[in-house]
mmCIF file with all atom_site columns, C-alpha atoms in Angstrom:
data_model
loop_
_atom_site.group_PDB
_atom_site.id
_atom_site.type_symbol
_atom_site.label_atom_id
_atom_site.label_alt_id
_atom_site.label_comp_id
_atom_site.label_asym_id
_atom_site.label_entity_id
_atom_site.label_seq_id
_atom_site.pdbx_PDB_ins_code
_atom_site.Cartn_x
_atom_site.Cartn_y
_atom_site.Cartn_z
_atom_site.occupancy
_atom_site.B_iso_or_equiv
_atom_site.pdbx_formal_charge
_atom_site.auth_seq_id
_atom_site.auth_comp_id
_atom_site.auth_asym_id
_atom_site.auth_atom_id
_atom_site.pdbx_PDB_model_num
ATOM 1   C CA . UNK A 1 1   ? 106.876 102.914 60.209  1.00 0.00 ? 1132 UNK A CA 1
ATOM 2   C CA . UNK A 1 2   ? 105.708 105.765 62.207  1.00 0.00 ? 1133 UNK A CA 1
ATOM 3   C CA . UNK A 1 3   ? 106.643 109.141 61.444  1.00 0.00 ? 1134 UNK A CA 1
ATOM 4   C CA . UNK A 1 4   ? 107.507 111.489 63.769  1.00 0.00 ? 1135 UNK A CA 1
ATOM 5   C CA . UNK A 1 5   ? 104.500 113.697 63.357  1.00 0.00 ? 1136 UNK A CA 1
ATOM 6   C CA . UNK A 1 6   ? 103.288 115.942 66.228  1.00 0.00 ? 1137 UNK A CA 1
ATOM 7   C CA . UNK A 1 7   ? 99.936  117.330 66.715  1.00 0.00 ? 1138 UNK A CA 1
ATOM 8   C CA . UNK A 1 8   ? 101.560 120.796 68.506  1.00 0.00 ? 1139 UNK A CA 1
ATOM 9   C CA . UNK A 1 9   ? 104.372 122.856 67.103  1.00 0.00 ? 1140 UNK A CA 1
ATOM 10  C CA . UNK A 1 10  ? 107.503 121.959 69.021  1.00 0.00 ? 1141 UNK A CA 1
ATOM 11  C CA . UNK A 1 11  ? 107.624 124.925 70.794  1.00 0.00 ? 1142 UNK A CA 1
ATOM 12  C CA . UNK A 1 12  ? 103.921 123.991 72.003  1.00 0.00 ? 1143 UNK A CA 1
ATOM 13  C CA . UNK A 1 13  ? 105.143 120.676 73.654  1.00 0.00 ? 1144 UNK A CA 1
ATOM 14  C CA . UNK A 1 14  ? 107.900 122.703 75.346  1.00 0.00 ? 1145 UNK A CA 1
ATOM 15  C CA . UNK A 1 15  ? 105.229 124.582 76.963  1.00 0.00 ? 1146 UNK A CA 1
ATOM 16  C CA . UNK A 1 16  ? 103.304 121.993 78.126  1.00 0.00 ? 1147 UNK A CA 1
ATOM 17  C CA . UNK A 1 17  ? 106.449 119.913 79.524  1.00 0.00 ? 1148 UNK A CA 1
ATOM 18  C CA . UNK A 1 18  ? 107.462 122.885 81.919  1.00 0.00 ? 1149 UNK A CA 1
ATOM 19  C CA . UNK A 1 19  ? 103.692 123.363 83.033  1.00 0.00 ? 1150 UNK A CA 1
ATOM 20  C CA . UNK A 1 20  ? 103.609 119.525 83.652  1.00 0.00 ? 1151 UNK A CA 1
ATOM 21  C CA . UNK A 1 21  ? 106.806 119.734 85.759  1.00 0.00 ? 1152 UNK A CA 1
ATOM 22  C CA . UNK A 1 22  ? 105.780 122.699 87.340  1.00 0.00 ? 1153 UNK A CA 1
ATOM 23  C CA . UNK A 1 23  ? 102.245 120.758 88.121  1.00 0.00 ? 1154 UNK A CA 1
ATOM 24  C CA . UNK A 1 24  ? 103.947 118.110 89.637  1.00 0.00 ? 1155 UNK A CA 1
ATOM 25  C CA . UNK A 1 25  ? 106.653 120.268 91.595  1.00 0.00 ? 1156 UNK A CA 1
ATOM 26  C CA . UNK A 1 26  ? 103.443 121.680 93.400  1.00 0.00 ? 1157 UNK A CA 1
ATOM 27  C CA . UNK A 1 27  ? 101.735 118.556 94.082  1.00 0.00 ? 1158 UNK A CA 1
ATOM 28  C CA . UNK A 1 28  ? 104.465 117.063 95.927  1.00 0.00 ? 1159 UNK A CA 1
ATOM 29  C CA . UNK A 1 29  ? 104.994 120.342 97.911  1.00 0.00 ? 1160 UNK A CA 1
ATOM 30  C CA . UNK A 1 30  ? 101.480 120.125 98.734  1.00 0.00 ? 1161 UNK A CA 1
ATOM 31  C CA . UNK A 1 31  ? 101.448 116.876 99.815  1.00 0.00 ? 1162 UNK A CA 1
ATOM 32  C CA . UNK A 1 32  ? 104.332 117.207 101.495 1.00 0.00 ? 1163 UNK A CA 1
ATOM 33  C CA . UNK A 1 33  ? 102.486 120.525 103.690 1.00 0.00 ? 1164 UNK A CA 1
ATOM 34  C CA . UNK A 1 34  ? 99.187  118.278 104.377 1.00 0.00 ? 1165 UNK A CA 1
ATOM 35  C CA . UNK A 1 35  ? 101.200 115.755 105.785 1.00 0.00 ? 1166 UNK A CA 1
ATOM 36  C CA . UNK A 1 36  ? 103.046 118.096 107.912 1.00 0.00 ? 1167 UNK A CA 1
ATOM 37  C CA . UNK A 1 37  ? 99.637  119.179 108.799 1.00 0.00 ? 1168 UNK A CA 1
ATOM 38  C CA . UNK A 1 38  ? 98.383  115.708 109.840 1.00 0.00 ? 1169 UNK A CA 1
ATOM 39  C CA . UNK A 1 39  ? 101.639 114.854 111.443 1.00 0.00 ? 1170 UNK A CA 1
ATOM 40  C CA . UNK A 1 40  ? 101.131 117.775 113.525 1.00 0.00 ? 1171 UNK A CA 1
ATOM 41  C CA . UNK A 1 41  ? 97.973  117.661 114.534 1.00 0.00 ? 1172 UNK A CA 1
ATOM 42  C CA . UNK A 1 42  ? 97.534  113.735 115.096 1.00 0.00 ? 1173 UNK A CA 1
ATOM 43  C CA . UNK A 1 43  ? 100.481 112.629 117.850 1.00 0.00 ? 1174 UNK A CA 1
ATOM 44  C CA . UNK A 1 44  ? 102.236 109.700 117.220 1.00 0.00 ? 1175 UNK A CA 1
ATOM 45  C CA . UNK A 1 45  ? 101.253 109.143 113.277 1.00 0.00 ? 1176 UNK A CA 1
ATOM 46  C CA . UNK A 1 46  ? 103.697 107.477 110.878 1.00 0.00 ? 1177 UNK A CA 1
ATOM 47  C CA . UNK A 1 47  ? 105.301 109.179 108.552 1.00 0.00 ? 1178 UNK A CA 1
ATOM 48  C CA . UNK A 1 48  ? 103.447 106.271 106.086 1.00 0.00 ? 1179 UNK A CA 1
ATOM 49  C CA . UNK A 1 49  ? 100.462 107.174 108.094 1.00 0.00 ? 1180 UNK A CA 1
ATOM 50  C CA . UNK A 1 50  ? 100.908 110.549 107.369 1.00 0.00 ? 1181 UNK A CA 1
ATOM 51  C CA . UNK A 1 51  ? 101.480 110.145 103.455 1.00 0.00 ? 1182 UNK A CA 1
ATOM 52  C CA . UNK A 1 52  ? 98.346  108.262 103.559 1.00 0.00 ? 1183 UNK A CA 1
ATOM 53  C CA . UNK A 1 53  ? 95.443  111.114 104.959 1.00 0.00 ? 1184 UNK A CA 1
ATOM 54  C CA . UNK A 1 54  ? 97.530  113.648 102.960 1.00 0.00 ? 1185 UNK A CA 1
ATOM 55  C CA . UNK A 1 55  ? 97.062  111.695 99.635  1.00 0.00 ? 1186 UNK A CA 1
ATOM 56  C CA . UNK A 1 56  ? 93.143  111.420 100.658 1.00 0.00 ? 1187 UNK A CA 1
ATOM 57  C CA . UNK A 1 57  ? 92.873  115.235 101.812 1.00 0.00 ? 1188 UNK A CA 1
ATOM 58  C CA . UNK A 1 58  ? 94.054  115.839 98.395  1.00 0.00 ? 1189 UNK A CA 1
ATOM 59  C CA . UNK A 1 59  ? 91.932  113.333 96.178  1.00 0.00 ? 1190 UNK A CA 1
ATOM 60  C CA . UNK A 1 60  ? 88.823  114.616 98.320  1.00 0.00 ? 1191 UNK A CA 1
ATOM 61  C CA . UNK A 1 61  ? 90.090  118.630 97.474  1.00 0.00 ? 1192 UNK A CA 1
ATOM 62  C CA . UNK A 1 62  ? 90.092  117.331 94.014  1.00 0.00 ? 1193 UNK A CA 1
ATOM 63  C CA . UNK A 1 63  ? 86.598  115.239 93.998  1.00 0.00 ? 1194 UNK A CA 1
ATOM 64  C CA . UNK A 1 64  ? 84.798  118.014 95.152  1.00 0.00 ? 1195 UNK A CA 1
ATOM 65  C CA . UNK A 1 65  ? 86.482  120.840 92.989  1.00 0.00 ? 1196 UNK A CA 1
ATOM 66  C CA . UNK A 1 66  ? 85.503  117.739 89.735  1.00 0.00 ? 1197 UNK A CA 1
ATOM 67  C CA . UNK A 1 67  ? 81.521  117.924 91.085  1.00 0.00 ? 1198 UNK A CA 1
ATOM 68  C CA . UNK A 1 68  ? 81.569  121.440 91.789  1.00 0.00 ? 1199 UNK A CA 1
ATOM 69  C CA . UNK A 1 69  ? 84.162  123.185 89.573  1.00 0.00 ? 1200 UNK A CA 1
ATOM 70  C CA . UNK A 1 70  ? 83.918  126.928 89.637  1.00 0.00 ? 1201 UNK A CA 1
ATOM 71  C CA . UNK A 1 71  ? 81.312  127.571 92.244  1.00 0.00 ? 1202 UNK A CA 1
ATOM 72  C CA . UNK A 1 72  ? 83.834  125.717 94.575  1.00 0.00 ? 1203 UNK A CA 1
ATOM 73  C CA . UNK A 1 73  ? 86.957  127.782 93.252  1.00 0.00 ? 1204 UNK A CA 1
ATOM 74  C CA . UNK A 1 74  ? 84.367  131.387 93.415  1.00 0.00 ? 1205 UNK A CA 1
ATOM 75  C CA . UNK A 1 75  ? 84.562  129.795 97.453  1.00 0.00 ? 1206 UNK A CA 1
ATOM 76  C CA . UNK A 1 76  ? 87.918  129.455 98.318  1.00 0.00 ? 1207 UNK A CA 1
ATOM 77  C CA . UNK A 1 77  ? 88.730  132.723 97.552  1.00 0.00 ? 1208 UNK A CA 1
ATOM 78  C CA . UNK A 1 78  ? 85.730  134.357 98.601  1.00 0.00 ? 1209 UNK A CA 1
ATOM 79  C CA . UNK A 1 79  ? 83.631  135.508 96.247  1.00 0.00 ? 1210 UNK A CA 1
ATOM 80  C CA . UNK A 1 80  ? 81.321  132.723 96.175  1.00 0.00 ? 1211 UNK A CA 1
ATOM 81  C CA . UNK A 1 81  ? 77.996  134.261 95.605  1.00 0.00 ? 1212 UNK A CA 1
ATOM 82  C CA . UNK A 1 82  ? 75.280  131.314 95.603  1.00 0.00 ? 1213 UNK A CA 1
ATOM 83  C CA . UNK A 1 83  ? 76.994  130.994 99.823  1.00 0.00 ? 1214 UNK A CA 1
ATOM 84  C CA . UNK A 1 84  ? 76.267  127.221 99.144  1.00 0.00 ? 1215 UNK A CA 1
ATOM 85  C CA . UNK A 1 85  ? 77.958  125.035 101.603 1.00 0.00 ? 1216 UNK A CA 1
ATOM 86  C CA . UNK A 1 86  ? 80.593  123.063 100.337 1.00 0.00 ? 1217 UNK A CA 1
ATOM 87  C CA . UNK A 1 87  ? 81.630  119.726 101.927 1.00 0.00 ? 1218 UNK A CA 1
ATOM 88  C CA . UNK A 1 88  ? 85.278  118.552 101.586 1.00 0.00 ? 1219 UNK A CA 1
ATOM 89  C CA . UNK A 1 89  ? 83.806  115.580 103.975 1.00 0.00 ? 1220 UNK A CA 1
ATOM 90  C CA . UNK A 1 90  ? 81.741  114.706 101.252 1.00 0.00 ? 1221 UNK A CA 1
ATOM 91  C CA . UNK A 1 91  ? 84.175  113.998 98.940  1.00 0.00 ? 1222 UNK A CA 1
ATOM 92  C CA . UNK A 1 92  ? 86.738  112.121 101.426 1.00 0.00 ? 1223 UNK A CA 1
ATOM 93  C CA . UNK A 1 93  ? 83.474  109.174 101.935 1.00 0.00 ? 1224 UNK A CA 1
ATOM 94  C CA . UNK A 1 94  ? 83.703  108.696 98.428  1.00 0.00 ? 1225 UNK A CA 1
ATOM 95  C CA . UNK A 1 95  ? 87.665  108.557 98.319  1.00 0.00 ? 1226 UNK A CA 1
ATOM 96  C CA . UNK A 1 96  ? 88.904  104.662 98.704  1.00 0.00 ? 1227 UNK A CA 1
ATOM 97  C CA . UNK A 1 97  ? 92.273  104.307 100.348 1.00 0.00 ? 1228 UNK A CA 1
ATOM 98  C CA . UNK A 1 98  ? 93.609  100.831 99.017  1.00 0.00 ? 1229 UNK A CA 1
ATOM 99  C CA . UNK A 1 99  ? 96.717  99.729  98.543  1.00 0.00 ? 1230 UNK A CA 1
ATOM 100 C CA . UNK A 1 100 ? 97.546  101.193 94.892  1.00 0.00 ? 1231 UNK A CA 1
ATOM 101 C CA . UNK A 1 101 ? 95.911  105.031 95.366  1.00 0.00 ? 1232 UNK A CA 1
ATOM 102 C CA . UNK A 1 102 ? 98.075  104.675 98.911  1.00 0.00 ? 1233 UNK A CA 1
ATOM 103 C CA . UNK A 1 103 ? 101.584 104.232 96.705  1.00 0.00 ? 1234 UNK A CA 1
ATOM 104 C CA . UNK A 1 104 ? 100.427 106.503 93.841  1.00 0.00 ? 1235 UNK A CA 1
ATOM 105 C CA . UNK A 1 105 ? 99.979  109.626 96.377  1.00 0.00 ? 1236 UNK A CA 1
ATOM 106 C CA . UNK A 1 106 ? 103.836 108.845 98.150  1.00 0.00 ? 1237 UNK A CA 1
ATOM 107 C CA . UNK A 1 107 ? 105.706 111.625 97.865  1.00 0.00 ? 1238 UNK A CA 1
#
């Protein structure tokens, strides 16, 4: 029988659960913006459509912060001092659009 042991103090995991939901609260609402975006910039897209290049504008955001962490953060705001160019575009060729990243980015 397994005891209900926790590695963090209770007060820990309480923590972490709000950040989580807060997390998630702000990935949906920036989903929800990028697909505004596309839906305003691209006449005629479906709101599926829509769902779909905001999901991969995100994943690519995220590749390319994953290969080039804080140089890429020191960028967005500005204070990047290396002035390396960074390529968003890079990181959308290596996202794959099937069928189960396409439900898992739905808001």
């Amino acid at each position: 029988m397994k005891d209900d042991l926790f590695c963090l103090p209770y007060e820990t995991r309480q923590i972490v659960e709000t950040e989580n939901v807060e997390d998630e609260a702000l990935r949906v609402r920036v989903l929800e913006t990028l697909a505004a975006r596309a839906s305003s910039l691209v006449k005629d897209l479906t709101p599926e459509d829509a769902v779909a290049i905001a999901g991969v504008a995100l994943r690519a955001l995220q590749l390319t912060f994953e290969t080039e962490g804080l140089e890429f953060a020191a960028f967005l705001h500005g204070t990047d001092k290396a002035e390396e160019d960074y390529s968003v575009g890079d990181s959308i060729d290596t996202v794959r659009v099937n069928k189960n990243e396409t439900h898992a980015v739905k808001v």
